[in-house]
Amino acid sequence: MNVEVDGHPVDARPGQTVAGLLLALGRTSWRSTRNGGKPRGVFCGIGVCFDCLVVVNGVPDVRACQRLLAEGDAVRTQHGAELPS
Amino acid sequence: MKEVVVVGAGPAGMAAADAAAKAGCRVLLIDSAARLGGQYHRQDSLLDKEKFTPHRNVERLTETTVTALEPVGPGHRLHLRTGPADGPQRTARYVDTAALVLATGAHDRALPFPGWDLPGVYTAGAAQALAKGQRVAVGKRVLLAGTGPFLLPVAASLLDVGARIAGVLEANGAVAGWLRTPSAVFAGRRKTAELAGYLRTLAAHRVPYRARSTVLAAHGRDRVEAVTTARLDHGWRVRRGTERRVEVDAVCAGFGFVPQLELAVSAGCVLADGFVAVNTAQATSVPGVFAAGELTGVGGADLAAAEGTVAGLAAACSLGAPVDVPRRALRRVRAGRVFAEGLGRAYPVRAGWRTWPDDETLVCRCEEVTCRELRESVERRDVLGVRSLKLVSRAGLGMCQGRICGRNVAELAGVPSDGFARRPLAAPIRLGELSDVESPWEGKA
Amino acid sequence: MRHPDVVVAGAGVVGAACAEALSRAGLRVLVLDRGAPASGTTAAGEGNVLVSDKEPGPELVLARASRRRWPELLAELREELGPAAAEAEWEPKGGLVVATTEETAAPLQGFAKAHRDVGIRAEPITLDEVASREPWLTRKLTAAIHYPEDAQLQPVLAATTLLAAVRARGGEVRPGVRAVGVRRGENGAVQAIRTDRGEFPCAAVVNACGPWAGAFAADCGAPIAVLPRRGLVLVTAPLPPGTVQHKVYDADYVGAVASGDAELQTSTVVESTRAGTVLIGSSRQRAGFDETIRFDVLRELARKAAALFPVLANVPVMRAYGGFRPYTPDHLPVIGEDPRLPGLWHATGHEGAGIGLAAATGQLLAELFTGRESTVDATPFRVGRPAVAEEVRA
């Protein structure tokens, strides 16, 4: 599958989650906190902690560990609190 | 409404669905993941093959989140969203049922320590889910810390995906010793054999296993580069002078489990010691609602499956299906509970953890509330309940709604933690999605 | 502590404000709450300090006095307790009331004129001005009025600040004590408050039990018509600062507050908090003390909020919560001494406006209690008025 990560085309496999892909690419963080600007990535890995939030197709606050990738998905880093585009 | 609805497709939920289906009921089995199995039987999501074939009476509803539960006489309505996680383009559906089995499981309890908010610190469950489901190792050189034998399969999963393990640190006593205690031996032969197997795997990979030790701090700029470990006394206070620095790129921590209570609490189920109270038929205090698995107490997959069988049959029976008393499953539940009680006694979270975080350690990761801020809120204000504590300190008010920090905040502040479990929205829902829910109150005042 | 002069039953924001004002007047105050302080109606409140939603009349007079008093009171408590202990997130952010249909435009403009006639700042603004004040607000508006006097605070912080002042002045706050009635002396006046933890001798009791005030009054033998009305609020995920800048609401709100007839009413009130979340209220529903979160109500809130702020449609809602408001048949609070039972005072019935009205309510109650000249006319709020005391008797 073809997807995009922060503007770059990337190959993804069916069944891969956003977090699975990002970690496989060597990323450990893809969100910054809204108060401290601190980097965050996966913490609980099962959809409970909401730390791994990411923007998918313009919609922020998507849990990377829960979201299965689909053909053409555009994933990007979430900076603090964001509004949907 | 002649349908049993099962929420959660882990060992408990799958067993419940199977038992109810075999008793002749139609079953709807709901899970947020795309594949069945839950955490214990998590499937490789990259393989194009579903491992489990449920009974023909079972309709599977995967990639489906239960966003809320409401009473609808007689029974309950579940509001469902099916589709890509967190929307917004999910399909809405609701289902009404007079026989509901909750098997929503539990997640790792994480304890705060300096640096636990750095990328590269994971819960043990995260490492396991990523290894089994996504074939990803969370690090090249990983340290595991926490308490209880459930750290062992996590270590094994990490070895499977090629990680090196710098050590497994058990804050209580060694698992090998506990496996020889009477309650473990008599009650859980299958489980003890499984755990002994993991210990052999660890030994074969020369993984250091240390009892009465833990990770005290994680260091690094933008991610974990090293950790400090230390020895603990029996109350989990740090033995000064035993601190050591270990270079790792990931830490996985798991200090027991927190049940996912929101649907049970929304249904009004009575809790006991933080878990859903059930009778021998796995019936909760609410008619038509049954619970099985880690929701009712932590005891592992075998106990969960046995409870699921009982719950599924009891749910079927409540709809009028003829069922036999499941003597074998009931026996497995009794034995499993002995094992679980022994486990609970040997591997509790001990009060000394409260000395691990320092003033600037975050207690609430979402709202970035530090331990100092929490303490000052409690000192300055009349906060004696969860509701006011949250609003004064902001701890537990963020996106995870206290799922990660609730127990810790309550213990640090000295208030009861039950209030954190009340979440009428069991999962976030986009405002636009909420605009089209169908309510049982339709047309009623 | 020596016998208190006054026992306040209820440590919500109204009880806390009464206790603060009484202790300021030099009285020895004991505050009781059956649960934890500031954990009932107060914890469910959105923190509104509003003039815009009240029609000209006694409630508006009280609201204006309270709007003046709150910042003054918080400043005094900052002096007394220190800045951190008196932080209540006071925000004079202003209100924006909008009409979205032709039918509601004229009533809104008329309402605003009536406000201006009594000296409230109610300023019609153009759609361009709306767009610069609230960039994410829909442009499909038929009228918009800016109310610069509307403000917001964080209710639990405010209430706990007031209680801290009571303590600092030698008063006491005792949680987990349920008031169950009063004991009367031979002269018929209050001699003690009865609780599940025994009796506390005192010459006066203030019933500040909010939605439960009717029940406590009945237990005292002096029933008043205060009943619960359910309200639900949605909370979004934290959003970027400035997404919603004012307290923005639809003009149909005003009708909902004043109405006592409909079983369920929803209207849209959208506002941000300092933490970045957006609160979406508010519904009013008569359902006793039923705690069910009804999804038809949440749906109506969601629909109306997304219509006002289309960008919110794809924002996550992370929490829904409910509370109970204390309402009276004539929609006015009850403030004063009970003519049937000397020594029993009431301060309740503020419906959804208790946070905003608390500061002036405490001040007025203390003035009446100490026999000083009152800031506002207390007559409309008197306990003995037909709608409150006599309707119950009949």
Short mmCIF file of C-alpha atoms in Angstrom, two decimals, chain A residues 13-17 19-21 23-24 26 28-29 33-46 48-51 53 59-63 66-68, chain B residues 34 39 42 45-46 63 84-88 107 110 116-117 119 121-123 125-126 129-130 134-136 222-223 260 362 365-368 399-400 403-404 428 430:
data_model
loop_
_atom_site.label_atom_id
_atom_site.label_comp_id
_atom_site.label_asym_id
_atom_site.label_seq_id
_atom_site.Cartn_x
_atom_site.Cartn_y
_atom_site.Cartn_z
CA ARG A 13 1.51 -3.44 4.46
CA PRO A 14 -2.12 -4.40 4.89
CA GLY A 15 -2.77 -5.01 8.58
CA GLN A 16 -0.18 -2.49 9.63
CA THR A 17 -1.21 0.13 12.17
CA ALA A 19 2.16 3.02 15.06
CA GLY A 20 3.48 -0.23 13.63
CA LEU A 21 4.59 1.59 10.50
CA LEU A 23 8.08 2.35 14.70
CA ALA A 24 9.24 0.15 11.82
CA GLY A 26 12.55 4.06 13.28
CA THR A 28 9.70 6.79 18.40
CA SER A 29 7.65 9.99 18.63
CA THR A 33 2.44 17.85 24.05
CA ARG A 34 0.44 21.06 24.09
CA ASN A 35 1.87 22.50 27.29
CA GLY A 36 5.46 21.34 27.46
CA GLY A 37 6.04 20.67 23.73
CA LYS A 38 7.46 17.29 24.75
CA PRO A 39 7.75 14.41 22.26
CA ARG A 40 5.38 11.47 22.65
CA GLY A 41 4.79 8.21 20.82
CA VAL A 42 3.38 4.84 21.83
CA PHE A 43 2.96 4.21 25.53
CA CYS A 44 0.22 1.65 26.22
CA GLY A 45 -0.05 0.26 22.70
CA ILE A 46 -3.64 -0.91 23.19
CA VAL A 48 -5.98 3.28 26.45
CA CYS A 49 -3.49 6.11 27.04
CA PHE A 50 -4.11 8.41 24.04
CA ASP A 51 -0.42 9.32 23.98
CA LEU A 53 -2.15 10.67 18.80
CA VAL A 59 -8.08 14.68 11.27
CA PRO A 60 -6.10 15.03 14.51
CA ASP A 61 -6.41 12.97 17.71
CA VAL A 62 -6.24 9.57 16.02
CA ARG A 63 -4.63 6.81 18.08
CA GLN A 66 -5.40 1.52 16.93
CA ARG A 67 -5.64 2.89 13.41
CA LEU A 68 -5.09 0.43 10.60
CA ALA B 34 -9.66 -6.29 13.42
CA GLN B 39 -4.18 -9.37 24.09
CA ARG B 42 -3.15 -11.48 19.71
CA SER B 45 -2.06 -8.51 11.93
CA LEU B 46 0.25 -8.58 8.91
CA GLU B 63 -13.02 -2.91 14.35
CA PRO B 84 -11.14 3.00 11.04
CA ALA B 85 -10.27 3.76 14.66
CA ASP B 86 -11.22 7.19 15.97
CA GLY B 87 -13.25 8.08 12.93
CA PRO B 88 -14.65 10.27 11.72
CA HIS B 107 -4.67 -2.88 30.72
CA ALA B 110 1.84 2.06 34.87
CA TRP B 116 8.45 7.77 32.31
CA ASP B 117 7.03 10.22 29.80
CA PRO B 119 9.45 8.12 24.13
CA VAL B 121 9.12 4.00 27.81
CA TYR B 122 6.26 1.60 27.14
CA THR B 123 3.88 -0.48 29.12
CA GLY B 125 1.38 -4.69 27.11
CA ALA B 126 2.46 -2.24 24.42
CA ALA B 129 0.99 -6.03 21.29
CA LEU B 130 3.54 -4.52 18.90
CA GLN B 134 2.93 -5.82 14.20
CA ARG B 135 6.23 -7.76 14.37
CA VAL B 136 7.91 -4.68 15.76
CA ASP B 222 14.05 13.13 23.17
CA ARG B 223 13.97 9.41 23.86
CA GLN B 260 -11.60 -1.59 31.73
CA LEU B 362 4.36 13.93 35.66
CA ARG B 365 0.67 12.44 31.27
CA CYS B 366 -2.22 13.94 29.29
CA GLU B 367 -2.54 17.20 31.20
CA GLU B 368 1.14 17.26 32.19
CA MET B 399 -7.80 12.49 26.70
CA CYS B 400 -7.27 9.22 28.59
CA ARG B 403 -7.36 5.51 32.64
CA ILE B 404 -3.59 5.68 33.09
CA PRO B 428 -14.15 9.34 22.42
CA ARG B 430 -16.41 12.87 17.09
#
